[in-house]
Structures are given as structure tokens and as C-alpha cells.
mmCIF file of C-alpha atoms in Angstrom:
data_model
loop_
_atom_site.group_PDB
_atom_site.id
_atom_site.type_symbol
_atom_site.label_atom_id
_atom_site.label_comp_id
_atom_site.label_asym_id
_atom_site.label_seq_id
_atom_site.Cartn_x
_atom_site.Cartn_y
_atom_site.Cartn_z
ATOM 1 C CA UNK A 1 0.620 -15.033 2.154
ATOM 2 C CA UNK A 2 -0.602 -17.651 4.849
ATOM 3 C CA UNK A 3 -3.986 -17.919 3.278
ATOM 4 C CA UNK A 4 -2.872 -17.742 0.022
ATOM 5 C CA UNK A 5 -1.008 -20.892 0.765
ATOM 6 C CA UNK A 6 -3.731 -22.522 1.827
ATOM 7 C CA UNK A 7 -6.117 -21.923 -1.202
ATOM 8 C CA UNK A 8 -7.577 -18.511 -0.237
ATOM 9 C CA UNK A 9 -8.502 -15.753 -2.532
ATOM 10 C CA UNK A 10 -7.367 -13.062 -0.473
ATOM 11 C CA UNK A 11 -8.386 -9.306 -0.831
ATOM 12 C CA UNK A 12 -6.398 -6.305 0.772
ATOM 13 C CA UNK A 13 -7.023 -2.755 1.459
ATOM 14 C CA UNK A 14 -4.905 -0.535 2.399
ATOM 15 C CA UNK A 15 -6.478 2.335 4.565
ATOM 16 C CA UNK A 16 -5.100 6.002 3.887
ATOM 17 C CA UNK A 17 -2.983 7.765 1.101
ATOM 18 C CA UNK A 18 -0.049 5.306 1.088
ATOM 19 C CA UNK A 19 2.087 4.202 -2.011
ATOM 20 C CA UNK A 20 4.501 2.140 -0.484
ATOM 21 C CA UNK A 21 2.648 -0.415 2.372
ATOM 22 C CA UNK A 22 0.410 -1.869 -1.150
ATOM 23 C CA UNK A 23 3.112 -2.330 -3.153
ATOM 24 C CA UNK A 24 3.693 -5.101 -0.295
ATOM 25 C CA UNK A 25 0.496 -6.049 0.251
ATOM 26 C CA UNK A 26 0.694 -7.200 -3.593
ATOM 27 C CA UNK A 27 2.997 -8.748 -3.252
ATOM 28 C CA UNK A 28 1.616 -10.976 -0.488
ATOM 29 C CA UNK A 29 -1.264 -11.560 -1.647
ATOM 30 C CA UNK A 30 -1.285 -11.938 -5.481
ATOM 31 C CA UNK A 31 -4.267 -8.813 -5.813
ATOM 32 C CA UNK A 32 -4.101 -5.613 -6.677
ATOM 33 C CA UNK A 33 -4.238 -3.608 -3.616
ATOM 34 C CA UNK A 34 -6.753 -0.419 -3.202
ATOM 35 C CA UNK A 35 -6.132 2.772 -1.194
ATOM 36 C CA UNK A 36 -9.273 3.295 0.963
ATOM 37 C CA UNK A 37 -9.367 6.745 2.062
ATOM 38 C CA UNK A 38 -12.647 8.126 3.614
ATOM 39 C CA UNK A 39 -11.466 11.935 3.245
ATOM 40 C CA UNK A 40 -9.950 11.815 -0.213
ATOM 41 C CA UNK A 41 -12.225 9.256 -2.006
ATOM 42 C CA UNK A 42 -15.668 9.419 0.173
ATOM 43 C CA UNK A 43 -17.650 7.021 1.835
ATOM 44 C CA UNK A 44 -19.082 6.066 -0.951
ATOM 45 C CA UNK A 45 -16.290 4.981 -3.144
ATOM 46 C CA UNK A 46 -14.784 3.178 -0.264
ATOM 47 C CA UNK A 47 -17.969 1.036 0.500
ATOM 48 C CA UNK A 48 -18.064 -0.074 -3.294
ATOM 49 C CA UNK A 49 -14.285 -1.140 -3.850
ATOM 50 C CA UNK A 50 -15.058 -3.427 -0.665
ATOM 51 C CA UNK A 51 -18.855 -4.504 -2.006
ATOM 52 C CA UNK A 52 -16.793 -5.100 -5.265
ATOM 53 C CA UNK A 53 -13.798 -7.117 -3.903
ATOM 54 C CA UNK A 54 -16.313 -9.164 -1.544
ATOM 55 C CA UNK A 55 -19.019 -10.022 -4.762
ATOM 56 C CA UNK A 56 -15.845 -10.884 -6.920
ATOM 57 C CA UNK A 57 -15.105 -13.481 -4.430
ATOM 58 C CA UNK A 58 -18.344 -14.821 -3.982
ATOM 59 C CA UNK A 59 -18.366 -15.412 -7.687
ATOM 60 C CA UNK A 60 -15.081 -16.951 -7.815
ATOM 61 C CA UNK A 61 -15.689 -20.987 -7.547
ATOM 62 C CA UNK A 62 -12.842 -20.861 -5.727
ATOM 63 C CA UNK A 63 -14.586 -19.211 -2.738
ATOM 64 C CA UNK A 64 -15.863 -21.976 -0.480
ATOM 65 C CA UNK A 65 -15.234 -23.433 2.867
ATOM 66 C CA UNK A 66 -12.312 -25.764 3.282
ATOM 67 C CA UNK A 67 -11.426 -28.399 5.569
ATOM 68 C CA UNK A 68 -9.345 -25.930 7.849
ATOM 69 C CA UNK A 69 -13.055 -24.363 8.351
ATOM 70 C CA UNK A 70 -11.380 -20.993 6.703
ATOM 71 C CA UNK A 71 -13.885 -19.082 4.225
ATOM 72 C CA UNK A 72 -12.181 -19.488 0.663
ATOM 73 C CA UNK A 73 -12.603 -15.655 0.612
ATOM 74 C CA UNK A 74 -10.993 -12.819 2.786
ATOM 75 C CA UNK A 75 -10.750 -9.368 2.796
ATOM 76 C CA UNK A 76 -8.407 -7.529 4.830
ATOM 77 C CA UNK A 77 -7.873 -3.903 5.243
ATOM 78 C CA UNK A 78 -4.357 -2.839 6.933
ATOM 79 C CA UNK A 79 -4.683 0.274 9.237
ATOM 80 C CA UNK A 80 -2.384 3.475 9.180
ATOM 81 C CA UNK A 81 -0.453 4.723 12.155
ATOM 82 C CA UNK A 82 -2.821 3.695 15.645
ATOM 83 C CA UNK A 83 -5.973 2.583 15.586
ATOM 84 C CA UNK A 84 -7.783 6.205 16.119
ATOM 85 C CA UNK A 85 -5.236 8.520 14.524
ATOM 86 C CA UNK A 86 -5.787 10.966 12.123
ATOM 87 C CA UNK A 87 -9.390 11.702 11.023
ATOM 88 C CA UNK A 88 -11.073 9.779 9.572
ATOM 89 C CA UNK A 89 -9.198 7.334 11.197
ATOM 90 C CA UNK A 90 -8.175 3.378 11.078
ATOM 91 C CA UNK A 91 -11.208 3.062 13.693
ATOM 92 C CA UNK A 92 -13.850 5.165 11.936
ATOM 93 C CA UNK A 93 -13.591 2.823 8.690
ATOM 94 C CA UNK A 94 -13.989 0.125 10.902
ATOM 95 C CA UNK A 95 -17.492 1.357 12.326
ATOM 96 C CA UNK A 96 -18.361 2.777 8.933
ATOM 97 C CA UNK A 97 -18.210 -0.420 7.292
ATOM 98 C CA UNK A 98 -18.887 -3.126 9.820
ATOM 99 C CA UNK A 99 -14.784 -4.601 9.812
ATOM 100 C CA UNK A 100 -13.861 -6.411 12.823
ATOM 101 C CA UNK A 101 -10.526 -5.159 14.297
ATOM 102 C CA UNK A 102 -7.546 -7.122 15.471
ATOM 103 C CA UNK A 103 -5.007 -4.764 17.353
ATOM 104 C CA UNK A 104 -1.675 -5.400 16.152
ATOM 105 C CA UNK A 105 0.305 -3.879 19.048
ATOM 106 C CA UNK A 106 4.619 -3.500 19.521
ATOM 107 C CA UNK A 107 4.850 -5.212 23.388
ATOM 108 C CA UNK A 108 8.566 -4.639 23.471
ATOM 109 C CA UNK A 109 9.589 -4.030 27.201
ATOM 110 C CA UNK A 110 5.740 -4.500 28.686
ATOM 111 C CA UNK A 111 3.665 -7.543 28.964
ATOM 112 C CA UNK A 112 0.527 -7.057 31.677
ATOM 113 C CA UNK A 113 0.645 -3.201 30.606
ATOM 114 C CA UNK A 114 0.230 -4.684 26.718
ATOM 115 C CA UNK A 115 -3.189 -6.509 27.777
ATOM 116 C CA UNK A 116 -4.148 -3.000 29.588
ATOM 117 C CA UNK A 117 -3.611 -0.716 26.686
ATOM 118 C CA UNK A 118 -5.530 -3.321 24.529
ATOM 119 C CA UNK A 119 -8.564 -3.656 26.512
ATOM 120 C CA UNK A 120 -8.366 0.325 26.662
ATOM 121 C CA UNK A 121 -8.149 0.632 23.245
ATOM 122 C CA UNK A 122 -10.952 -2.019 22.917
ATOM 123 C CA UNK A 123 -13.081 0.207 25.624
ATOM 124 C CA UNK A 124 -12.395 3.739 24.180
ATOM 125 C CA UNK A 125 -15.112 3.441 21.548
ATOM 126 C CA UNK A 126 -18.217 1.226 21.267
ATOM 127 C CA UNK A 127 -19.061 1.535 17.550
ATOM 128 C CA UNK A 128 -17.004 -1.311 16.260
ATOM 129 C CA UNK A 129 -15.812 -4.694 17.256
ATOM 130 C CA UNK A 130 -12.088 -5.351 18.626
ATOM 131 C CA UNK A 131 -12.178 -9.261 18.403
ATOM 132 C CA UNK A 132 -8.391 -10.228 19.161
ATOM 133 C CA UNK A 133 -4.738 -9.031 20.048
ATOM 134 C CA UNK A 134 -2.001 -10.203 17.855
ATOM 135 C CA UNK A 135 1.719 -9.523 20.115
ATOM 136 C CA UNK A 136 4.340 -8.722 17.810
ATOM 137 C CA UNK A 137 8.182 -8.052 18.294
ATOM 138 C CA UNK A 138 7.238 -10.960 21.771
ATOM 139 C CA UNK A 139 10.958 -11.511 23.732
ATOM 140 C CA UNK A 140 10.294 -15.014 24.645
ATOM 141 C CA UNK A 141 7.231 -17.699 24.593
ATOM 142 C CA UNK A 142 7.061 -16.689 28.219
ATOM 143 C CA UNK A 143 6.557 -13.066 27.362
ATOM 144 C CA UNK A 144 3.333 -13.964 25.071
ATOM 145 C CA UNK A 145 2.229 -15.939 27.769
ATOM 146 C CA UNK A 146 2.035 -12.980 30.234
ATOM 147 C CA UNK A 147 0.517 -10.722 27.692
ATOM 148 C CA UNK A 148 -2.068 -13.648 26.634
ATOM 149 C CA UNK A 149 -3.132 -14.489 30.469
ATOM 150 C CA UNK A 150 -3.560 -10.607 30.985
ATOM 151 C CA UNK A 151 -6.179 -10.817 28.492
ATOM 152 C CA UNK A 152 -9.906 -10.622 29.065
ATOM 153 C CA UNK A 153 -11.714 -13.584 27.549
ATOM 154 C CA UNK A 154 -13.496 -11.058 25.325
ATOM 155 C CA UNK A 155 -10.183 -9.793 23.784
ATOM 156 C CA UNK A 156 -8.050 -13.475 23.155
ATOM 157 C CA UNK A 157 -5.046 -13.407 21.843
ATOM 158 C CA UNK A 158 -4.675 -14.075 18.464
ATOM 159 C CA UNK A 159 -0.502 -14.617 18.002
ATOM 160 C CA UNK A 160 2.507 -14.238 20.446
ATOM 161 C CA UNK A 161 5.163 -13.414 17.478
ATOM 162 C CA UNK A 162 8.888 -12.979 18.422
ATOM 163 C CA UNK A 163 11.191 -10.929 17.371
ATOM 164 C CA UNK A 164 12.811 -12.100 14.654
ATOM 165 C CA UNK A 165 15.129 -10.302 11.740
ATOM 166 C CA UNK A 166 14.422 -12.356 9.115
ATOM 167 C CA UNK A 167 10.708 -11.200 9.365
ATOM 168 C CA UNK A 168 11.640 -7.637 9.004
ATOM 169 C CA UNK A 169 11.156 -5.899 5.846
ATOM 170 C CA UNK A 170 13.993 -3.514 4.744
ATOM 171 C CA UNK A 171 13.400 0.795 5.275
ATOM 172 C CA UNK A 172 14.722 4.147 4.487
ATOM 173 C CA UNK A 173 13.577 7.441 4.334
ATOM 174 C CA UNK A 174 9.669 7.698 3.514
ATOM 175 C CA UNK A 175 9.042 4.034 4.849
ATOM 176 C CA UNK A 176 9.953 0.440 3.890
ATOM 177 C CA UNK A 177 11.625 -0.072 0.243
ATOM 178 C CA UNK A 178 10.017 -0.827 -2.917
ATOM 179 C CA UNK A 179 9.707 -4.724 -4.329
ATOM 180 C CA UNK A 180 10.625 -3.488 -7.410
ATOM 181 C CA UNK A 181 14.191 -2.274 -6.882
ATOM 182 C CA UNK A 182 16.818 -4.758 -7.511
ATOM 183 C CA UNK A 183 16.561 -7.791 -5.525
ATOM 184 C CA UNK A 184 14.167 -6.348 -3.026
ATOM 185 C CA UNK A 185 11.434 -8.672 -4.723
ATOM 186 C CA UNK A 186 13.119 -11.711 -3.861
ATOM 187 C CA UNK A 187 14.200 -10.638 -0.392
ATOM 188 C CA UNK A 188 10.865 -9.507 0.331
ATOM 189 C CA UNK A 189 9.264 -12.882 -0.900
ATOM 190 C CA UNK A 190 11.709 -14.550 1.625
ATOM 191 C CA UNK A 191 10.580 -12.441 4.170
ATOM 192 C CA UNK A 192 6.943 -12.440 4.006
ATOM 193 C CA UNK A 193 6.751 -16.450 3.615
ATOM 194 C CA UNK A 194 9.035 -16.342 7.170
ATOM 195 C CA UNK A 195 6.289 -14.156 8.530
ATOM 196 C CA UNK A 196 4.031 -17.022 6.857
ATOM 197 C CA UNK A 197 5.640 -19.692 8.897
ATOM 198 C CA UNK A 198 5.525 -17.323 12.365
ATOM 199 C CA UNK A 199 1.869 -17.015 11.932
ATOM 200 C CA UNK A 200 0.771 -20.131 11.032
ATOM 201 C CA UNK A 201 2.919 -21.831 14.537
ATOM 202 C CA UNK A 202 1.187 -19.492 16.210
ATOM 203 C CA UNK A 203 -2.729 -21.181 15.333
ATOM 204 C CA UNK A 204 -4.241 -17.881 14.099
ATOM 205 C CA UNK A 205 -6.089 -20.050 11.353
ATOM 206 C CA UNK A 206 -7.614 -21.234 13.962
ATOM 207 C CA UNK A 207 -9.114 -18.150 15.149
ATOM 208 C CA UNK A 208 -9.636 -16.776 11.436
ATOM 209 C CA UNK A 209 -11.509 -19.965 10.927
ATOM 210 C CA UNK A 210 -14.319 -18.889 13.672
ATOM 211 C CA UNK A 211 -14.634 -15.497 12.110
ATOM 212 C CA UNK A 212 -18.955 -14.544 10.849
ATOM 213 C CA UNK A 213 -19.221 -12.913 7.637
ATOM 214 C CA UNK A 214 -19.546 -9.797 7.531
ATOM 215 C CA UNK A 215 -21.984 -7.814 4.907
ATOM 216 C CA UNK A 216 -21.183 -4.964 2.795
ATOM 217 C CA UNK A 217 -23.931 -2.990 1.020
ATOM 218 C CA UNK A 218 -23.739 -1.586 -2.464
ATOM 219 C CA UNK A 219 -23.405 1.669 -3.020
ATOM 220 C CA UNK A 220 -24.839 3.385 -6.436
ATOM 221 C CA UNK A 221 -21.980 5.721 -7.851
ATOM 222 C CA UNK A 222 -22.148 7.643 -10.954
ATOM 223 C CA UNK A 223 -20.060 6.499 -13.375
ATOM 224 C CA UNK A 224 -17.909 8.840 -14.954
ATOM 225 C CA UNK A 225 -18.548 9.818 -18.922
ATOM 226 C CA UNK A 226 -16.491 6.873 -20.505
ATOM 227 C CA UNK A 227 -15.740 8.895 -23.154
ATOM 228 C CA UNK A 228 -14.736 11.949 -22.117
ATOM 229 C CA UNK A 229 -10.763 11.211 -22.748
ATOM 230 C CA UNK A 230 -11.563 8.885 -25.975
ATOM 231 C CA UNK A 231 -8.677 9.432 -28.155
ATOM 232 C CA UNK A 232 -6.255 10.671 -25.671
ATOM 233 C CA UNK A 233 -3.362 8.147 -24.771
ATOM 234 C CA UNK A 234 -1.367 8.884 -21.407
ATOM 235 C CA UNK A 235 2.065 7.858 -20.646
ATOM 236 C CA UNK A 236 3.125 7.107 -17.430
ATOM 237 C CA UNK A 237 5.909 7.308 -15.591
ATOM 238 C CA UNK A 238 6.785 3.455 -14.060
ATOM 239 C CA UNK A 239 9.897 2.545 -12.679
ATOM 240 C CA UNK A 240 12.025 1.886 -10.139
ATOM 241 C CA UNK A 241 12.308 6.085 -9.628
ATOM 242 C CA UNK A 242 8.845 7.352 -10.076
ATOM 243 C CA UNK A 243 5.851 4.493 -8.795
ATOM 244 C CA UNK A 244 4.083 6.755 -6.599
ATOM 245 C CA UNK A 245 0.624 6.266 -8.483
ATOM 246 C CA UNK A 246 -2.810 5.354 -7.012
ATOM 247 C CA UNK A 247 -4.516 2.486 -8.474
ATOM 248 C CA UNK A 248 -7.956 4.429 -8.564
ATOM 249 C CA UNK A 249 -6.739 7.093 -10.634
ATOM 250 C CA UNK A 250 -5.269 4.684 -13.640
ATOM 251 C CA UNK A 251 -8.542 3.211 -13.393
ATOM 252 C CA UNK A 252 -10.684 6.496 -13.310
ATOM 253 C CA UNK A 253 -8.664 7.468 -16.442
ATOM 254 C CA UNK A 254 -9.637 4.124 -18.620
ATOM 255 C CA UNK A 255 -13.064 4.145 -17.498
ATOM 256 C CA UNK A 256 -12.987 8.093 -19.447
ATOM 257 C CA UNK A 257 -11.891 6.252 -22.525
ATOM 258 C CA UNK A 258 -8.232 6.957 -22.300
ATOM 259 C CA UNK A 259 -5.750 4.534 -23.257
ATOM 260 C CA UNK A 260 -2.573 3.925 -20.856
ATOM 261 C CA UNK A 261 0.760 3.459 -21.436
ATOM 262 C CA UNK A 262 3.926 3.043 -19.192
ATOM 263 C CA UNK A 263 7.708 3.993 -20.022
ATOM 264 C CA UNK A 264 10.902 4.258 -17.571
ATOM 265 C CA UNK A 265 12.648 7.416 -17.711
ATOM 266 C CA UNK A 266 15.491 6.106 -16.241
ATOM 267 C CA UNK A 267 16.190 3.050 -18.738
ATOM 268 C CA UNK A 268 13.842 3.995 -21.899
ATOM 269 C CA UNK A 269 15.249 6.429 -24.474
ATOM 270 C CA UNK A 270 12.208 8.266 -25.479
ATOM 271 C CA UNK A 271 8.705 8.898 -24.446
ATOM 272 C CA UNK A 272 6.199 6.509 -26.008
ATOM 273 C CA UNK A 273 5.134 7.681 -29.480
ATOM 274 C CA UNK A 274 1.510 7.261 -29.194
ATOM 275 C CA UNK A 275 1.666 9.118 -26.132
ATOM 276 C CA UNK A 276 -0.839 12.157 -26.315
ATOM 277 C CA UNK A 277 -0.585 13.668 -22.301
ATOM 278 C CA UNK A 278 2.294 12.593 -19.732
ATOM 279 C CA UNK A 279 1.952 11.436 -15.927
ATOM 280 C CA UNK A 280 4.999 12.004 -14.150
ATOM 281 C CA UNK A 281 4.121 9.993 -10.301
ATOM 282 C CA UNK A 282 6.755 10.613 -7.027
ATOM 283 C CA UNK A 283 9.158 8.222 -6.386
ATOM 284 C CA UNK A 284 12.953 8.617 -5.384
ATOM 285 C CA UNK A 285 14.314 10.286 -8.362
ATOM 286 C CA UNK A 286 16.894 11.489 -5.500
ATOM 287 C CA UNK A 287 18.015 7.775 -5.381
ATOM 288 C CA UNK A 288 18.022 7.430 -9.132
ATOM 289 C CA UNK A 289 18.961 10.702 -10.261
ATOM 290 C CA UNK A 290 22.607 10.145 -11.270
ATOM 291 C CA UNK A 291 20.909 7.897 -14.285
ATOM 292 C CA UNK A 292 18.285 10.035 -14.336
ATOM 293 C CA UNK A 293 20.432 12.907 -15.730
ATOM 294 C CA UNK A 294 23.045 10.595 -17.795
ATOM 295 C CA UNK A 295 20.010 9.588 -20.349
ATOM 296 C CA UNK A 296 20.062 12.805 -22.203
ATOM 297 C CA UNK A 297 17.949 11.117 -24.752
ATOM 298 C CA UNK A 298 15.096 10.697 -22.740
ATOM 299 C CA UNK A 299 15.486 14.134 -21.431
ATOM 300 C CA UNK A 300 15.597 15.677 -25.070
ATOM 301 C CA UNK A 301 12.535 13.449 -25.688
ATOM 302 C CA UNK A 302 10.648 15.229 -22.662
ATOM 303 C CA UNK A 303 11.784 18.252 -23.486
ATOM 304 C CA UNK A 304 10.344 17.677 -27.181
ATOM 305 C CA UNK A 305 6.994 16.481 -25.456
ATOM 306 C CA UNK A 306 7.255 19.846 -23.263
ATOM 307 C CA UNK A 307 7.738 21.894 -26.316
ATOM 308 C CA UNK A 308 4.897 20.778 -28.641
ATOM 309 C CA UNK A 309 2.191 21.959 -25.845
ATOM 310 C CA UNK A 310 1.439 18.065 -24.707
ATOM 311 C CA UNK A 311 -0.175 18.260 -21.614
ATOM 312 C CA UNK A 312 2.006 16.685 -18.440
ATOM 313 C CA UNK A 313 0.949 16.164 -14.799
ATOM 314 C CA UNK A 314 4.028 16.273 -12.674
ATOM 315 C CA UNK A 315 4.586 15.672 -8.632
ATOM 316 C CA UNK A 316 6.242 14.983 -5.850
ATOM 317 C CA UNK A 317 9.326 13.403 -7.481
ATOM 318 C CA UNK A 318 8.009 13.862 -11.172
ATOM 319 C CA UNK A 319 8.644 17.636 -9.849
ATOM 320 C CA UNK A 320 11.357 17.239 -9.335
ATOM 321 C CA UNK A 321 11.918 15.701 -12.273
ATOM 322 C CA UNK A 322 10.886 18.692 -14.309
ATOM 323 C CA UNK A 323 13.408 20.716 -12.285
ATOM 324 C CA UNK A 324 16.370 22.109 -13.630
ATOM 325 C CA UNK A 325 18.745 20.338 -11.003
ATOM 326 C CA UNK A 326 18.459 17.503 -8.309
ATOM 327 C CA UNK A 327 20.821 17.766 -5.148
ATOM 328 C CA UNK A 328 21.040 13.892 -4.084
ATOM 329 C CA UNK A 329 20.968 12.615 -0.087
ATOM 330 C CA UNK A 330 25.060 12.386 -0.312
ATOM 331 C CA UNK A 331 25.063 16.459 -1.915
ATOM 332 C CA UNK A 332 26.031 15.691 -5.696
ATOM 333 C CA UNK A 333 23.892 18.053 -7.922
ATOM 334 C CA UNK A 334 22.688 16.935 -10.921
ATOM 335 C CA UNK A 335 20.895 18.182 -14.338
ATOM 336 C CA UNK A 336 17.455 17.053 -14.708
ATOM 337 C CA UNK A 337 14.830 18.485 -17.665
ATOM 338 C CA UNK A 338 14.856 22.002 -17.024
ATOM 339 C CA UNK A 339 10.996 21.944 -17.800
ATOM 340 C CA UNK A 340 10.777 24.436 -14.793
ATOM 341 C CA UNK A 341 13.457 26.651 -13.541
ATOM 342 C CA UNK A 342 14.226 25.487 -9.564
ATOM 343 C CA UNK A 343 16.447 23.249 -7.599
ATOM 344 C CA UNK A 344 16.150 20.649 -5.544
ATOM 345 C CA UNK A 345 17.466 19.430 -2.559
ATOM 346 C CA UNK A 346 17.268 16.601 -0.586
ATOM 347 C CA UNK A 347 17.862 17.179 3.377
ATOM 348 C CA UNK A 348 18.456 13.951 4.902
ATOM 349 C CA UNK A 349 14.988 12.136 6.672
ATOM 350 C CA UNK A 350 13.601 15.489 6.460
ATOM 351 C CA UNK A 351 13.084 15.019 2.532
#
């Protein structure tokens, strides 16, 4: 949102199967955010949706250097859980692809230790570049001050931030809540330009301005027959209940030919007409489902879909969905399709 403000055209990635984080990241930015994920989508794929973003820019006029000294383009890619968790992890993107990391790091009730961790963080690999710190959730000024003088000179600090609740973004089970329920979009906004202001006190344009490029290769990928689903029209499931879909895969499906369509189960009475196959994405129907099962008329219109043979893909809440009851966080049961016989349940942050 920072650079944004200040004329950027900013690029994010999101690293690792996560629907909720890019929803966010969206929203911050004004782009469409992409999952990279080494294991599901290859290396491949994930070196040409950064190539892609990083040409686009370089196209755009809008991409040149401005008097802050801040490339007009940027591309960031947000982590998942620590920096070398999971595999692939957050760190083996970063030497895959060249990214230079800035450790975000929680120094809540530690300051020297903070600048210790870092540097062995910075230390435990060699393969990529760790180029900063940024302190977040800081007590005091004085606390950033003992993290930033622990610091070697090859690891500066790039931010002390406080702790402050008017940065923090609203959660519940699964992780942080969706823009798109009511009023979270405007909260959110409120939130993330507060987060602007914190950052930009804290003179990281400064140290964004001294970043080098950094060069991504093209990678040659077969394109998939374009018109393998000619013809076929798919409906899919987008509200504020069901908006667990990957970007890539709406996009893998037009570049077969098909033709996309979106409808709410919760607030639309009946699946689209034109609608030839149906995508039913997770979400929180468990949230949702009291409206869920009180509009019978989409139901019957599912159920109709169901009945003539239509193709549907349905999980993780679209399951659900397709169930023939829904057992809510507070213990109500209620009706949902039938599609499938089943029930089911939700057991508090257990899911």
C-alpha cells in the first residue's frame, strides 16, 4: 500500500497453497495476487508467473525511477510460516529464483536475542541473500534500538514497528477474515493504510530505494490445448461462503476455451442458465449455512443441475455443501443439498 501511494506498480506473490493471506495482498496492492507453490505448480510455472509479472512492469510506462530513487516496479513475494519450514520452503524459492529476503521477525519479550536469531537465520544457509531485519510487534523506540544496535552491519535493520491494534488485521478459525464479508473491506483498508503510515516513519523507502534488480529468466511452458473445453461454460461458486479458489486454475480453465461464470449460492436463486459444469470452492459455509439452507430455491436449482448429469467439482466447504446436513460452530444443524448422503460437523478450531 506504501508504494502504491507513491506511484509504484506493485506485484505480489504469495508463496504456498493459501486462499486467505492474497485476498489481502489484493487488496493492498491493487493486483491480482498469484499462489507460488514449488511442489504443487513446479519450478517452472513459478519462474514464469514472476518473468511475467516483472516483463509486464517493464512494459508499463509507468515503471521508471522516481525522485524517492524507488524503481516504479516491485515485486514482492510474502513467505509462509518461518523462513525454512515446510519443503519446499519460504527459503528454497528464495535461492531458486534469486529473491532477496527480509526477515520479518515477532521480537516481543527479546531484543539482543532478536539480532541473534536473525543473524542465525541469515547464517544457516548460504544459497540466498538475507539483506535486512524488519522488528515487528517493537514495545518501545528504545526496544528497536536494542534490536537495531545488535545488528551486524551486513544484516541492518530495515523497521522498528510497535505494537499497535489498529495495525492488526481481524482472525478466526483458519486465519485472518475475508475483505469481502461485510464491512471487513473497509476495516481492512483502514488498517493496511495505518500499517502504511508505520512503515513509511520508519524510512524503509529508504532502504527499498538502494535495492539492485534482480533478473528472472523465462521459462518455455507448454501451453495447454486452448480448445479443449470450447463450448463448455463453468459456474462458480463466489461469495462471501465459498471463495476458496486459486487464481491459476480460473485461468488454466479459459486458456482451454471455457467460458466462466460466477453466482452466490447464498443470495442468488438459481444456478446460472448458461452454466454447462459447476465449481463449488471451500469457504465457511459453517458461518453462512443458516442462509445457506433457507434459499431452497437455489438448492432445488442444484439439485436440478445434480439431476440432469452436469458435471460439478465440489470441496472443502463446497463438500460440504453437497452434504445432506451442516452442524454450525454454535451446534445448530442444518439442511444443505443432499447431493451426497453425510453430515457435517464443525468442532471448534479443530474444523
Amino acid at each position: 500500500r506504501l508504494l502504491k501511494r507513491r506511484g509504484k506498480r506493485v506485484r505480489v506473490f504469495k508463496f504456498g497453497p493459501d486462499y486467505l493471506d492474497p485476498q489481502i495482498l489484493a487488496l493492498a496492492s491493487g493486483e491480482p495476487v498469484v499462489q507460488l507453490d514449488l511442489w504443487m505448480a513446479g519450478e517452472e510455472w513459478c519462474r514464469q508467473q514472476i518473468y511475467n509479472a516483472a516483463t509486464s512492469m517493464m512494459a508499463d510506462d509507468s515503471s521508471t525511477t522516481t525522485r524517492d530513487g524507488v524503481n516504479g516496479g516491485v515485486i514482492l513475494v510474502e513467505g509462509a510460516m518461518g523462513l525454512y519450514d515446510g519443503t519446499p520452503s519460504s527459503a528454497d524459492l528464495a535461492a531458486k529464483f534469486g529473491i532477496p529476503v527480509v526477515l520479518v521477525m515477532d521480537v516481543r519479550a527479546m531484543a539482543q536475542t532478536a539480532a541473534a536469531i536473525a543473524v542465525g537465520l541469515k547464517n544457516y544457509r548460504t544459497d540466498f541473500d538475507m539483506i535486512g531485519m524488519i522488528a515487528n510487534k517493537c514495545g518501545s523506540n528504545y526496544h528497536g534500538k536494542l534490536v537495531r544496535e545488535a545488528l551486524p552491519a551486513d544484516l541492518p535493520m530495515w523497521a522498528a514497528l510497535k505494537r499497535e491494534e489498529n495495525v492488526e488485521l481481524p482472525e478466526r478459525h483458519l486465519g485472518l477474515v475475508q475483505p469481502s464479508e461485510d464491512g471487513q473491506e473497509v476495516l481492512m483498508n483502514e488498517r493496511i493504510d495505518a500499517g502504511a503510515d508505520m512503515l513509511e516513519a520508519s524510512g524503509i523507502l529508504d532502504q527499498i530505494g538502494q535495492l539492485e534488480p534482480v533478473a528472472f529468466q523465462s521459462q518455455r511452458i507448454e501451453p495447454p490445448p486452448s480448445k479443449a473445453l470450447e463450448g463448455v461454460t463453468v459456474a462458480i461458486a463466489r461469495d462471501e461462503a465459498f471463495s476458496f479458489a486459486y487464481a491459476a486454475n480460473i485461468m488454466l480453465l479459459q486458456d482451454m476455451g471455457a467460458s466462466i461464470v460466477y453466482f452466490s449460492p447464498t443470495h442468488d436463486t438459481t444456478i446460472p442458465p448458461e452454466a454447462t459444469a459447476l465449481w463449488l470452492p471451500g469457504g465457511y459455509p459453517e458461518l453462512h449455512a443458516k442462509a445457506l439452507s433457507e434459499n431452497s430455491r437455489m438448492i432445488s436449482s442444484l439439485r436440478r443441475f445434480h439431476e440432469n448429469d452436469n458435471p460439478i467439482l465440489a470441496e472443502c466447504g463446497g463438500f460440504l455443501y453437497c452434504m445432506e446436513t451442516l452442524v454450525d460452530l454454535h451446534g445448530t444443524e442444518w439442511a444443505m443439498s443432499s447431493l451426497m448422503p453425510g453430515k457435517g460437523a464443525m468442532k471448534n478450531k479443530a474444523g
